[in-house]
Short mmCIF file of C-alpha atoms in Angstrom, two decimals:
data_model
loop_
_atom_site.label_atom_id
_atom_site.label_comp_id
_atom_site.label_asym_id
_atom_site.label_seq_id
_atom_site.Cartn_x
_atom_site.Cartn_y
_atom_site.Cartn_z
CA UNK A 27 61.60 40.76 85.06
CA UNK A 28 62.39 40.15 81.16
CA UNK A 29 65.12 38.67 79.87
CA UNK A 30 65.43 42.21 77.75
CA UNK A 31 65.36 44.28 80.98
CA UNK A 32 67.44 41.92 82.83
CA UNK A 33 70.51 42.40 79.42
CA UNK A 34 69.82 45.92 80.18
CA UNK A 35 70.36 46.32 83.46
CA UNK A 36 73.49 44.13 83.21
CA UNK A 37 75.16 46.66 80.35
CA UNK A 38 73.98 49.78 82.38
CA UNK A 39 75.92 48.41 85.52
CA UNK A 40 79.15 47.23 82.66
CA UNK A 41 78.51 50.75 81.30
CA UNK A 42 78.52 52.90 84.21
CA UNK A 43 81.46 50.72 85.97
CA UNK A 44 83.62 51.52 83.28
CA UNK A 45 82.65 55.14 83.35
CA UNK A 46 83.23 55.44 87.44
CA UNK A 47 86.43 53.72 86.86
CA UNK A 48 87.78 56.32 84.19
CA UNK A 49 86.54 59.18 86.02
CA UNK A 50 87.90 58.31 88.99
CA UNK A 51 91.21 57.79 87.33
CA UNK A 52 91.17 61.11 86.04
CA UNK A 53 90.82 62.59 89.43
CA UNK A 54 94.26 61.52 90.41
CA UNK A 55 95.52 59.03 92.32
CA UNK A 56 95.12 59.05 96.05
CA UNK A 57 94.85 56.60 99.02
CA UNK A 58 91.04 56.54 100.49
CA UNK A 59 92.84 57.98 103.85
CA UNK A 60 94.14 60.83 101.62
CA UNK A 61 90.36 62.30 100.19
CA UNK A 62 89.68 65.63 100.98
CA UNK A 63 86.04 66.87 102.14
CA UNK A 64 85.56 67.43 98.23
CA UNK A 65 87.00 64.38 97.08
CA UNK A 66 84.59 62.38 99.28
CA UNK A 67 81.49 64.36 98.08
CA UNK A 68 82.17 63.80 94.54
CA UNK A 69 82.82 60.41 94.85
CA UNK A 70 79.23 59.94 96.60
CA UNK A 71 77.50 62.12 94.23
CA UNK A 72 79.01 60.26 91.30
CA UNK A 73 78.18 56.81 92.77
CA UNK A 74 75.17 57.83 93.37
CA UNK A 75 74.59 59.35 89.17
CA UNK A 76 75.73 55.73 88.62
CA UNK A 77 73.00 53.43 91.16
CA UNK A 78 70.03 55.99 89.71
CA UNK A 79 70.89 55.53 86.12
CA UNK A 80 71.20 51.74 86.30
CA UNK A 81 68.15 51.13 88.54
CA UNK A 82 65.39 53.07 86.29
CA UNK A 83 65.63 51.38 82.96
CA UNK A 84 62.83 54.17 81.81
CA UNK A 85 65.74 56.42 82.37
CA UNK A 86 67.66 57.22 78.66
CA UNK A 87 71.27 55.32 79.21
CA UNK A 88 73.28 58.31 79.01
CA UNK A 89 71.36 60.52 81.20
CA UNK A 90 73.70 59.82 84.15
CA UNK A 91 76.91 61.35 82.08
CA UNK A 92 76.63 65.43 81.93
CA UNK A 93 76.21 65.31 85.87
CA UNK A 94 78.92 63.16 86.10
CA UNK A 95 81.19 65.04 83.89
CA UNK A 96 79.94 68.32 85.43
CA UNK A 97 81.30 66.92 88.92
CA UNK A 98 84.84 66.01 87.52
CA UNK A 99 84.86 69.13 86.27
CA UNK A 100 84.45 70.73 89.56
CA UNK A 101 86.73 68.54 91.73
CA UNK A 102 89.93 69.43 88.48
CA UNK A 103 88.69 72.73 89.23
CA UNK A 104 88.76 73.22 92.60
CA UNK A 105 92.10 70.77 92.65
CA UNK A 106 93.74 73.25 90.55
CA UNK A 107 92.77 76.31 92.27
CA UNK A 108 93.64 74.77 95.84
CA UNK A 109 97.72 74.45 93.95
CA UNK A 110 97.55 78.06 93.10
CA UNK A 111 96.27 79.24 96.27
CA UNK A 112 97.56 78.39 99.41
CA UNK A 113 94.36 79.91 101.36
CA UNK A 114 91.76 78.43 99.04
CA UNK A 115 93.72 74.90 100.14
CA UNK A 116 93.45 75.84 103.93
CA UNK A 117 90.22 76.60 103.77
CA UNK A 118 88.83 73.91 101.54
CA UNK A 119 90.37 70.99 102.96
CA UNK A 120 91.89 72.69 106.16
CA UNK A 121 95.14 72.42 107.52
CA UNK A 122 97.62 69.95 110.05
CA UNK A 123 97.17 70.46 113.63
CA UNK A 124 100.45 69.89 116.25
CA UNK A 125 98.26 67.15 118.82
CA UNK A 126 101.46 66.77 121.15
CA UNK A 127 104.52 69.22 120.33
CA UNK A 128 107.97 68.43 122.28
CA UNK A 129 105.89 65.41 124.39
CA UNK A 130 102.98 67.99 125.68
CA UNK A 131 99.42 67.24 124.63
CA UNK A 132 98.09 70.26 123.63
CA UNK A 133 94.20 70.11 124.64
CA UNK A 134 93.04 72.97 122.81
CA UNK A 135 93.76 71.72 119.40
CA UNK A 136 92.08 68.41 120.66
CA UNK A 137 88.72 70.33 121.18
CA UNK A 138 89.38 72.23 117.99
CA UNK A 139 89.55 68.91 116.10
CA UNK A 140 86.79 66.98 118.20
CA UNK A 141 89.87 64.72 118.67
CA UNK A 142 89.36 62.36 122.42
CA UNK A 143 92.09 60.70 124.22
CA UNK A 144 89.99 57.58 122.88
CA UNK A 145 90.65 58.68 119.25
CA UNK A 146 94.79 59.56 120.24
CA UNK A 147 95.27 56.04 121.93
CA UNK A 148 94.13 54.26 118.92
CA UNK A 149 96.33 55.70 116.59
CA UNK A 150 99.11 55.39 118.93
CA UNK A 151 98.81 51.69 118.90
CA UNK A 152 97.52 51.52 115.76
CA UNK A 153 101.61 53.52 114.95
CA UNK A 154 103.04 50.67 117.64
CA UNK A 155 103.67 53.11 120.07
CA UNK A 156 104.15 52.01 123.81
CA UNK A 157 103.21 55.33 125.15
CA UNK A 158 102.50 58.64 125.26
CA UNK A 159 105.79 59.68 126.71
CA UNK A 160 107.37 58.18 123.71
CA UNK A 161 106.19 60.52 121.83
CA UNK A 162 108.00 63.40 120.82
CA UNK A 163 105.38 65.35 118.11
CA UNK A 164 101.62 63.80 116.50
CA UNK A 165 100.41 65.53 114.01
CA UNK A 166 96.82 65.13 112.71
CA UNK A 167 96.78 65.52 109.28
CA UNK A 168 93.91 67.45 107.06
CA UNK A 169 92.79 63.07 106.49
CA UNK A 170 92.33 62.54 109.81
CA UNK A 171 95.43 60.16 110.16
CA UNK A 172 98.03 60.95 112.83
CA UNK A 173 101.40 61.52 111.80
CA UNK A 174 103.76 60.43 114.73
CA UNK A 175 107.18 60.94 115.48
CA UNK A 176 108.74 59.25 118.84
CA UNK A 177 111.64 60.81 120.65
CA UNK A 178 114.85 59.01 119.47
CA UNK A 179 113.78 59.16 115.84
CA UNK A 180 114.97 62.85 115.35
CA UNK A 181 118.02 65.33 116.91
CA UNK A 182 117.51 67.77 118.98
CA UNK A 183 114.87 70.17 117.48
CA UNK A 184 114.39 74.27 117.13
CA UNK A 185 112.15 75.31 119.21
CA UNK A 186 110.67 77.91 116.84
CA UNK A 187 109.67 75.27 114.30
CA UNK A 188 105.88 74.07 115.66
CA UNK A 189 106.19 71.04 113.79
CA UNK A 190 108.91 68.89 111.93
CA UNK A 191 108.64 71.11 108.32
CA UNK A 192 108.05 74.66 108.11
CA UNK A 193 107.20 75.34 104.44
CA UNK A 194 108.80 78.82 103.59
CA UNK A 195 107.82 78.58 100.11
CA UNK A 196 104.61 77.20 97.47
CA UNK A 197 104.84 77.66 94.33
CA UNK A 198 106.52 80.73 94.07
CA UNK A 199 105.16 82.17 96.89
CA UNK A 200 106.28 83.22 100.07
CA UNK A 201 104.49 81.99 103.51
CA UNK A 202 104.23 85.26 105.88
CA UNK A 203 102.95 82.87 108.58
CA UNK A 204 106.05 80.95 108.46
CA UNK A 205 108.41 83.85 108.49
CA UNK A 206 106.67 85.04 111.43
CA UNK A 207 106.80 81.66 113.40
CA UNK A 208 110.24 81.84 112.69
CA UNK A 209 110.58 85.31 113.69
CA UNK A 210 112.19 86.04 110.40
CA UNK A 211 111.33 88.68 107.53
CA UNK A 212 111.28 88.43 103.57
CA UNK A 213 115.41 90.05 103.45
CA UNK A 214 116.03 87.01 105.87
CA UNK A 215 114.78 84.47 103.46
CA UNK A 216 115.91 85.79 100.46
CA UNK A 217 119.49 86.18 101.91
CA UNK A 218 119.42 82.83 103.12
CA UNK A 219 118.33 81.57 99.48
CA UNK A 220 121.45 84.24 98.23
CA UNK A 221 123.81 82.39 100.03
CA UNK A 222 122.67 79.11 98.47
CA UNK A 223 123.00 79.99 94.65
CA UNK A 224 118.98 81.07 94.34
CA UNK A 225 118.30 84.21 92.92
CA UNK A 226 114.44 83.56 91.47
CA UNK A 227 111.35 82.90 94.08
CA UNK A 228 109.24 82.70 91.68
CA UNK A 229 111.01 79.90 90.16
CA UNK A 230 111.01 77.87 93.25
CA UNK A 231 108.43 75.41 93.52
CA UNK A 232 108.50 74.51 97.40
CA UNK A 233 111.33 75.81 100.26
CA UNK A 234 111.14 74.36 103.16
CA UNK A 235 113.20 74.27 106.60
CA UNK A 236 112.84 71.51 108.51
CA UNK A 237 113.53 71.20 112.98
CA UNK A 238 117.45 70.41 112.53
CA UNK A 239 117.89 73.43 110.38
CA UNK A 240 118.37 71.66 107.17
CA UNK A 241 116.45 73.20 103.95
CA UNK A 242 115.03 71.68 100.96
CA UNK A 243 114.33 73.70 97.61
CA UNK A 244 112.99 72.10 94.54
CA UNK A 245 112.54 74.15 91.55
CA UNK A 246 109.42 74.31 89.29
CA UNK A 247 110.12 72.18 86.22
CA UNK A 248 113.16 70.42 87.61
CA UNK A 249 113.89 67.23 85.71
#
């Protein structure tokens, strides 16, 4: 190889390192455990762009960068729709399933998941926990990790609330599937939200009630 090709290659890789590394940035900030489906695909494509630009030096230097730019494109895209749209964000990058609610493991969702007793041993003592009895709720997360909670770490729970947080409200938007694990309607929730100096849902950018009772509200905009 020439010492001309060899400079090139060597500011291709500088180039396109650089580029990766600003793109990337621009796609937010988020733990490799934390990548959606979407996330992951991007990022492969991208790399990918990068390694087939820098290897073919008959390739024009910039060639690599309208794909590249097309794919951040698509990942703000679909990032910004998933905020808007609750279903889009089930959907795309799916949604938390209860492994073990009130100490039962719950098979099914196991199955669902492709999730072994192999998989839920691991990330037990991966999480320092003893035992499966210790274990009051795991929940495996759209990333694959496995949120745990051990019994001693939380009161007494509702029994209605599958889960630790029931989200009653996104971005302005009510949660019918909530309600209904609750057994509650919309005049239930907007009473309760009455009663607590809340007049506005569409102003409220996440309710929540959580398995002591207690409720959370932030509002969109709050500094």
């Amino acid at each position: 190889m020439a010492m001309e090709e060899i400079l090139a290659l060597i500011a291709r890789t500088a180039f396109y390192y650089v580029i990766v590394v600003l793109i990337f940035r621009l796609m937010g900030k988020r733990e490799v455990g934390e990548l959606s489906i979407l996330d992951i695909v991007v990022y492969i494509m991208i790399a990918e762009m990068a390694v087939l630009t820098i290897d073919d030096l008959d390739m024009f230097f910039g060639y690599g960068l309208v794909p590249m730019a097309v794919l951040l494109v698509i990942q703000r895209l679909t990032a910004w729709i998933s905020l808007k749209s609750p279903l889009f964000r089930q959907w795309f990058e799916g949604k938390p399933s209860i492994i073990i609610s009130q100490g039962k493991i719950d098979e099914y969702e196991m199955k669902k998941n492709r999730f072994n007793f192999d998989d839920l041993l691991q990330q037990l003592r991966e999480n320092g926990t003893q035992s499966i009895k210790d274990v009051s709720y795991a929940i495996l997360e759209p990333s694959g990790n496995l949120s745990i909670i051990e019994k001693g770490d939380q009161e007494p729970i509702r029994q209605k609330i599958d889960g630790l947080v029931l989200p009653l409200i996104i971005d302005g938007r009510i949660q019918p599937d909530a309600l209904k694990q609750l057994g509650k309607n919309e005049a239930w929730l907007l009473e309760q939200l009455q009663e607590q100096n809340y007049r506005s849902i569409e102003n409220i950018s996440f309710c929540s009630i959580d398995v002591n009772d207690e409720w959370y509200i932030d509002i969109k905009n709050e500094r």
